[in-house]
Short mmCIF file of C-alpha atoms in Angstrom, two decimals:
data_model
loop_
_atom_site.label_atom_id
_atom_site.label_comp_id
_atom_site.label_asym_id
_atom_site.label_seq_id
_atom_site.Cartn_x
_atom_site.Cartn_y
_atom_site.Cartn_z
CA MET A 1 -25.80 54.46 24.32
CA ILE A 2 -26.70 57.54 22.27
CA HIS A 3 -28.34 56.90 18.90
CA VAL A 4 -28.78 59.47 16.13
CA ARG A 5 -32.13 58.49 14.67
CA ASN A 6 -32.41 61.15 11.96
CA ALA A 7 -29.86 59.34 9.79
CA TRP A 8 -29.72 56.51 7.26
CA HIS A 9 -28.73 53.26 8.98
CA VAL A 10 -27.53 50.21 7.03
CA ALA A 11 -29.85 47.24 7.58
CA CYS A 12 -28.41 44.62 5.21
CA TRP A 13 -26.79 43.99 1.87
CA SER A 14 -29.17 44.61 -1.02
CA MET A 15 -28.38 41.22 -2.55
CA ASP A 16 -29.31 39.47 0.72
CA LEU A 17 -32.87 40.85 0.70
CA GLU A 18 -34.77 38.15 -1.14
CA ALA A 19 -37.91 39.10 -3.05
CA GLY A 20 -41.05 38.14 -1.18
CA ARG A 21 -39.24 37.15 2.01
CA PRO A 22 -39.36 39.31 5.16
CA PHE A 23 -36.03 40.18 6.80
CA ALA A 24 -35.86 40.91 10.52
CA ILE A 25 -33.34 43.15 12.24
CA THR A 26 -33.21 45.21 15.41
CA MET A 27 -31.80 48.70 14.74
CA ALA A 28 -31.01 51.05 17.64
CA ASN A 29 -33.39 48.93 19.76
CA ASP A 30 -36.23 49.17 17.20
CA PRO A 31 -37.51 45.81 15.88
CA VAL A 32 -37.80 46.27 12.10
CA VAL A 33 -39.02 44.00 9.31
CA ILE A 34 -37.93 44.77 5.74
CA PHE A 35 -39.17 43.29 2.47
CA ARG A 36 -38.92 43.93 -1.23
CA ALA A 37 -42.49 44.46 -2.49
CA GLU A 38 -43.82 43.09 -5.76
CA SER A 39 -43.17 46.47 -7.42
CA GLY A 40 -39.54 46.38 -6.25
CA ARG A 41 -40.15 49.00 -3.56
CA ILE A 42 -38.28 48.52 -0.28
CA VAL A 43 -40.72 48.48 2.66
CA ALA A 44 -39.65 48.72 6.31
CA LEU A 45 -42.18 48.30 9.10
CA GLU A 46 -42.22 47.90 12.85
CA ASP A 47 -41.73 44.17 13.44
CA ARG A 48 -44.62 43.86 15.86
CA CYS A 49 -48.26 43.20 15.00
CA VAL A 50 -50.73 45.46 16.83
CA HIS A 51 -52.98 42.51 17.75
CA ARG A 52 -50.96 40.17 19.95
CA LEU A 53 -47.51 41.66 19.24
CA ALA A 54 -46.33 38.72 17.13
CA PRO A 55 -43.36 39.49 14.86
CA LEU A 56 -44.44 40.44 11.36
CA SER A 57 -41.14 39.05 10.09
CA LEU A 58 -42.77 35.61 10.47
CA GLY A 59 -45.49 36.78 8.10
CA ARG A 60 -46.14 36.51 4.36
CA CYS A 61 -45.49 39.10 1.67
CA GLU A 62 -48.56 39.85 -0.45
CA GLY A 63 -47.85 42.31 -3.26
CA GLU A 64 -47.07 45.59 -1.52
CA ALA A 65 -48.30 44.39 1.86
CA LEU A 66 -47.31 42.03 4.67
CA ARG A 67 -49.73 39.66 6.39
CA CYS A 68 -49.23 38.55 9.97
CA LEU A 69 -49.38 34.76 10.04
CA TYR A 70 -50.59 34.57 13.63
CA HIS A 71 -54.16 35.83 13.08
CA GLY A 72 -54.01 37.18 9.54
CA LEU A 73 -53.95 40.97 9.91
CA ARG A 74 -52.66 42.59 6.73
CA PHE A 75 -50.47 45.71 6.80
CA GLU A 76 -49.81 48.04 3.87
CA ALA A 77 -46.48 49.69 3.10
CA ASP A 78 -47.49 52.80 5.06
CA GLY A 79 -48.11 50.68 8.18
CA ARG A 80 -51.90 50.86 7.97
CA CYS A 81 -53.86 47.67 8.71
CA SER A 82 -56.05 47.04 5.68
CA GLU A 83 -57.65 43.74 6.69
CA ILE A 84 -58.66 41.90 9.84
CA PRO A 85 -60.14 38.51 8.90
CA GLY A 86 -63.81 38.25 9.94
CA GLN A 87 -64.00 41.90 11.06
CA ASP A 88 -65.36 44.69 8.85
CA THR A 89 -64.40 47.65 11.02
CA ILE A 90 -60.69 48.37 11.29
CA PRO A 91 -59.72 50.71 14.15
CA ALA A 92 -57.65 53.76 13.25
CA THR A 93 -55.13 52.58 15.85
CA ALA A 94 -54.54 49.38 13.88
CA ARG A 95 -51.29 50.66 12.45
CA VAL A 96 -47.59 49.86 12.81
CA ARG A 97 -44.77 52.28 12.27
CA SER A 98 -43.44 52.60 8.73
CA TYR A 99 -39.82 53.62 8.14
CA PRO A 100 -38.40 55.28 5.00
CA ALA A 101 -36.11 52.78 3.25
CA VAL A 102 -33.84 53.02 0.19
CA ASP A 103 -31.77 50.55 -1.84
CA ARG A 104 -28.50 52.29 -2.75
CA HIS A 105 -24.79 51.43 -3.04
CA SER A 106 -25.64 47.71 -2.54
CA TRP A 107 -27.03 48.39 0.95
CA ILE A 108 -30.57 48.72 2.27
CA TRP A 109 -30.75 51.97 4.25
CA VAL A 110 -33.45 52.69 6.85
CA TRP A 111 -34.24 56.10 8.36
CA LEU A 112 -35.13 55.55 12.01
CA GLY A 113 -36.14 59.11 12.90
CA ASP A 114 -38.69 61.67 11.74
CA PRO A 115 -39.94 60.49 8.30
CA ALA A 116 -40.44 64.10 7.20
CA ARG A 117 -36.68 64.63 7.40
CA ALA A 118 -35.69 61.48 5.49
CA ASP A 119 -33.74 63.04 2.63
CA PRO A 120 -32.03 60.42 0.40
CA ALA A 121 -29.41 63.08 -0.41
CA LEU A 122 -28.06 62.46 3.11
CA ILE A 123 -27.09 58.88 2.25
CA PRO A 124 -23.26 58.83 2.32
CA PRO A 125 -21.71 58.14 -1.12
CA ALA A 126 -20.48 54.60 -0.58
CA VAL A 127 -19.19 52.48 -3.46
CA GLY A 128 -21.47 49.54 -4.25
CA PHE A 129 -21.16 46.47 -6.43
CA ASP A 130 -22.87 48.32 -9.27
CA ASP A 131 -19.87 50.65 -9.58
CA PRO A 132 -18.01 49.58 -12.74
CA ASP A 133 -14.69 51.01 -11.56
CA TYR A 134 -14.09 48.68 -8.60
CA ILE A 135 -13.81 44.93 -8.05
CA LEU A 136 -15.24 44.40 -4.58
CA GLY A 137 -15.63 41.68 -1.99
CA ARG A 138 -17.89 41.93 1.05
CA GLY A 139 -18.44 40.63 4.56
CA GLN A 140 -20.08 41.36 7.91
CA LEU A 141 -19.52 40.65 11.60
CA ASP A 142 -21.74 40.77 14.68
CA TYR A 143 -20.21 42.31 17.80
CA ASP A 144 -21.11 41.68 21.42
CA ALA A 145 -20.21 45.32 22.07
CA GLN A 146 -21.77 48.75 21.81
CA ALA A 147 -21.44 50.57 18.50
CA ARG A 148 -19.62 53.50 20.07
CA LEU A 149 -16.54 51.36 20.70
CA ILE A 150 -16.39 50.50 17.00
CA HIS A 151 -16.84 54.18 16.07
CA ASP A 152 -13.92 55.06 18.33
CA ASN A 153 -11.81 52.34 16.69
CA LEU A 154 -12.54 53.61 13.17
CA CYS A 155 -11.89 57.24 14.08
CA ASP A 156 -8.38 56.44 15.33
CA PHE A 157 -6.03 54.48 13.07
CA THR A 158 -3.21 54.63 15.62
CA HIS A 159 -4.30 51.14 16.64
CA LEU A 160 -3.23 49.75 13.24
CA ALA A 161 0.39 49.65 14.44
CA PHE A 162 -0.48 47.34 17.32
CA VAL A 163 -3.74 45.48 16.60
CA HIS A 164 -2.99 44.92 12.89
CA ALA A 165 0.76 44.38 12.74
CA ASN A 166 0.16 40.79 11.55
CA SER A 167 -2.78 41.37 9.19
CA PHE A 168 -2.24 44.75 7.51
CA GLY A 169 1.48 44.65 8.26
CA ALA A 170 1.17 48.15 9.68
CA ASP A 171 4.19 49.58 11.49
CA GLU A 172 4.53 52.26 14.17
CA GLU A 173 4.48 55.03 11.57
CA TRP A 174 0.69 54.89 12.05
CA ALA A 175 1.18 55.68 15.74
CA ARG A 176 3.86 58.34 15.32
CA THR A 177 2.09 60.44 12.69
CA ARG A 178 -1.06 62.49 13.22
CA PRO A 179 -3.72 62.94 10.56
CA ARG A 180 -5.19 66.25 9.52
CA VAL A 181 -8.72 66.09 11.03
CA THR A 182 -11.56 68.16 9.56
CA GLN A 183 -15.06 68.49 10.99
CA LEU A 184 -17.80 67.89 8.39
CA PRO A 185 -21.50 68.76 8.78
CA ARG A 186 -22.34 65.11 9.49
CA GLY A 187 -18.96 63.49 9.96
CA VAL A 188 -15.19 63.81 10.23
CA ARG A 189 -12.45 63.65 7.56
CA PHE A 190 -8.97 62.21 8.20
CA GLU A 191 -5.98 62.83 5.88
CA ARG A 192 -2.29 61.97 6.09
CA TRP A 193 0.70 60.42 4.39
CA VAL A 194 2.11 57.23 5.88
CA ARG A 195 5.59 56.49 4.57
CA GLY A 196 7.37 53.21 3.91
CA GLN A 197 4.38 50.84 3.97
CA ASN A 198 4.40 47.41 2.33
CA ARG A 199 1.46 46.94 -0.04
CA SER A 200 0.27 43.93 -2.05
CA THR A 201 0.97 44.10 -5.76
CA ILE A 202 -1.22 42.67 -8.50
CA ASN A 203 1.34 39.86 -8.87
CA GLY A 204 1.01 38.82 -5.24
CA GLY A 205 4.21 40.38 -3.97
CA LEU A 206 4.93 43.30 -1.67
CA GLU A 207 6.44 46.67 -2.49
CA PRO A 208 7.39 49.64 -0.27
CA VAL A 209 5.13 52.62 -0.93
CA ASP A 210 3.97 55.90 0.51
CA LEU A 211 0.30 55.62 1.34
CA TRP A 212 -2.10 58.54 1.09
CA SER A 213 -4.68 57.72 3.76
CA CYS A 214 -7.82 59.82 3.36
CA TYR A 215 -11.21 58.76 4.66
CA GLU A 216 -14.46 60.13 6.01
CA TYR A 217 -16.56 58.84 8.89
CA HIS A 218 -20.22 59.81 8.64
CA VAL A 219 -23.09 59.59 11.12
CA PRO A 220 -24.43 57.07 12.12
CA GLY A 221 -21.22 55.09 11.44
CA ILE A 222 -20.30 54.98 7.76
CA LEU A 223 -16.62 54.84 6.75
CA LEU A 224 -15.72 55.71 3.15
CA MET A 225 -12.06 55.31 2.24
CA PRO A 226 -10.39 55.59 -1.16
CA SER A 227 -6.75 54.61 -0.69
CA ALA A 228 -3.91 55.26 -3.10
CA SER A 229 -0.30 54.13 -2.86
CA TYR A 230 2.58 55.98 -4.48
CA PRO A 231 6.26 55.26 -5.12
CA ALA A 232 8.36 55.62 -1.99
CA GLY A 233 9.57 59.21 -1.62
CA THR A 234 6.38 60.78 -2.98
CA ALA A 235 5.30 62.16 0.40
CA ASP A 236 8.66 63.87 0.87
CA ARG A 237 8.59 65.26 -2.65
CA LEU A 238 5.10 66.72 -2.08
CA ARG A 239 6.05 67.92 1.42
CA ASP A 240 3.02 66.14 2.87
CA ALA A 241 0.55 68.03 0.67
CA PRO A 242 -2.42 66.05 -0.73
CA PRO A 243 -1.43 64.29 -3.97
CA PRO A 244 -2.69 65.96 -7.15
CA PRO A 245 -4.46 63.74 -9.72
CA ASP A 246 -1.52 63.61 -12.14
CA VAL A 247 0.94 62.02 -9.67
CA PRO A 248 1.59 58.37 -10.70
CA ARG A 249 -0.02 55.80 -8.39
CA THR A 250 1.02 52.22 -7.78
CA GLY A 251 -2.36 51.10 -6.43
CA VAL A 252 -5.92 52.27 -5.76
CA THR A 253 -8.57 50.61 -3.59
CA PHE A 254 -11.88 51.58 -2.00
CA THR A 255 -13.53 50.33 1.16
CA SER A 256 -17.05 51.14 2.33
CA GLN A 257 -17.87 50.15 5.91
CA ALA A 258 -20.96 50.56 8.07
CA VAL A 259 -21.53 50.13 11.79
CA THR A 260 -25.16 49.54 12.78
CA ALA A 261 -26.18 49.59 16.43
CA LEU A 262 -28.53 46.67 16.95
CA THR A 263 -29.13 47.34 20.63
CA ASP A 264 -27.35 49.43 23.25
CA ARG A 265 -24.94 46.53 23.70
CA THR A 266 -24.70 44.76 20.31
CA SER A 267 -23.69 45.87 16.81
CA ARG A 268 -23.32 44.70 13.23
CA TYR A 269 -20.38 45.64 11.03
CA PHE A 270 -20.60 45.61 7.22
CA PHE A 271 -17.59 46.03 4.93
CA SER A 272 -16.55 45.86 1.28
CA TRP A 273 -13.08 46.31 -0.19
CA GLY A 274 -11.37 45.89 -3.49
CA PRO A 275 -9.05 47.42 -6.11
CA HIS A 276 -9.80 49.83 -8.90
CA ARG A 277 -10.00 47.93 -12.19
CA ASP A 278 -6.98 49.81 -13.48
CA HIS A 279 -4.92 48.62 -10.50
CA GLY A 280 -6.05 45.07 -9.76
CA ASP A 281 -8.16 42.04 -10.51
CA GLU A 282 -10.27 39.41 -8.77
CA ALA A 283 -7.18 37.68 -7.40
CA LEU A 284 -5.99 40.87 -5.72
CA ARG A 285 -9.50 41.46 -4.39
CA ASP A 286 -9.51 38.01 -2.82
CA ARG A 287 -6.12 38.60 -1.20
CA LEU A 288 -7.33 41.91 0.18
CA MET A 289 -10.49 40.31 1.55
CA GLY A 290 -8.40 37.63 3.22
CA VAL A 291 -6.39 40.37 4.92
CA ALA A 292 -9.62 42.17 5.87
CA ALA A 293 -11.10 39.04 7.42
CA MET A 294 -8.01 38.63 9.59
CA ALA A 295 -7.83 42.32 10.52
CA PHE A 296 -11.48 42.75 11.40
CA ALA A 297 -11.36 39.59 13.51
CA GLU A 298 -8.46 41.23 15.39
CA ASP A 299 -10.61 44.32 15.96
CA LYS A 300 -13.55 42.22 17.12
CA THR A 301 -11.41 40.35 19.66
CA MET A 302 -10.04 43.59 21.11
CA ILE A 303 -13.33 45.52 21.17
CA GLU A 304 -15.39 42.71 22.71
CA ALA A 305 -12.72 42.29 25.39
CA GLN A 306 -12.79 46.06 25.94
CA GLN A 307 -16.58 45.89 26.39
CA LYS A 308 -16.22 43.25 29.11
CA VAL A 309 -13.76 45.45 31.01
CA ILE A 310 -16.15 48.42 30.72
CA ASP A 311 -19.07 46.30 31.93
CA ARG A 312 -17.22 45.54 35.16
CA ASP A 313 -16.91 49.26 36.00
CA PRO A 314 -19.01 51.44 33.65
CA ALA A 315 -18.26 54.60 35.63
CA ARG A 316 -14.48 54.33 35.12
CA PRO A 317 -13.38 57.31 32.94
CA VAL A 318 -11.08 57.02 29.94
CA LEU A 319 -7.89 59.09 29.57
CA PRO A 320 -7.88 61.08 26.30
CA VAL A 321 -4.55 61.50 24.46
CA THR A 322 -3.50 63.59 21.46
CA PHE A 323 -4.49 61.07 18.79
CA ASP A 324 -8.10 61.06 20.08
CA LYS A 325 -8.99 64.30 18.29
CA GLY A 326 -11.12 62.59 15.64
CA VAL A 327 -12.82 60.40 18.23
CA VAL A 328 -13.73 63.44 20.32
CA LEU A 329 -15.04 65.40 17.32
CA TYR A 330 -17.18 62.51 16.12
CA ASN A 331 -18.66 61.77 19.55
CA ARG A 332 -19.42 65.45 20.12
CA LEU A 333 -21.20 65.54 16.76
CA VAL A 334 -23.30 62.50 17.71
CA GLU A 335 -24.20 64.07 21.03
CA ARG A 336 -25.19 67.36 19.36
CA LEU A 337 -27.34 65.72 16.70
CA ALA A 338 -29.06 63.51 19.29
CA ARG A 339 -29.68 66.54 21.52
CA ASP A 340 -31.17 68.45 18.57
CA GLU A 341 -33.52 65.53 17.91
CA ARG A 342 -34.68 65.46 21.53
CA GLU A 343 -35.28 69.20 21.55
CA ALA A 344 -37.27 68.99 18.31
CA VAL A 345 -39.47 66.24 19.75
CA SER A 346 -40.03 68.26 22.95
CA ALA A 347 -40.93 71.38 20.98
CA ALA A 348 -43.48 69.46 18.91
CA ALA A 349 -45.12 67.85 21.96
#
């Protein structure tokens, strides 16, 4: 499994990180402990004490520091050991790795690579619960499958017609049409009209609409998708061109999703979804989240079963088809970024 480390990875929901309580997570095989310091700063450290390798996540937060509760070593936010009980001299090697960490868009983001390159401007512009324009719900799932399989799934919406016929009510229009795929510096953009789709209304009914599906998939696995539905016939009237802002819309939603590789073989999937305040309310949000729970469970069943088949014969090649363009572009981008990281490390050695 290839991991791009010079990227912001989602560790958890911001609201799930309790003040003064360490949170443990493995990210791309790195054991990490995260805590909100007394000042409000987000601290992320290697979850492994230098003394006897006990997990620091079982420790105690003390102001801006974290104390190991096996033998009491205290570690500052920069990873430096500042106290060893009963010992005046602290070796320079008494240090754990410190990771840049940021609280933004209702997620805690951790940079797993070179700290000198950790630019917060590279955090993808997700929509968080602090955005006044959207009414969001949230959830997460753990997968017994490698993250790449989830990336492939999210870079190819053809599967909606078959995996999500019951949940999203998607029809084979999703399989017959091809999106316009654009390579981005750190991701891929997908755009297309999908005609004749049934969408939930604010009153709980269904109406036929043309759906403008436009989303971006950013490294290391962040999906950002504003969706807008339009009166049936809009796509034909616009001749498949992107809809201008003044075209009347029947609905607007936004979903932010994140795939975090825990290990080479396990992953965590975060998602939020909800309507724009001008096009929905809490009741519509709850209906959408019910649909999402069903749909993402369908994905999980398929992808975990796929992983088991792959495990039986890892060398078996896949057969690319025409709707894999986005998948290929994204995976090539990941491979290039990971190769650049390796070459940079080799050059610095």
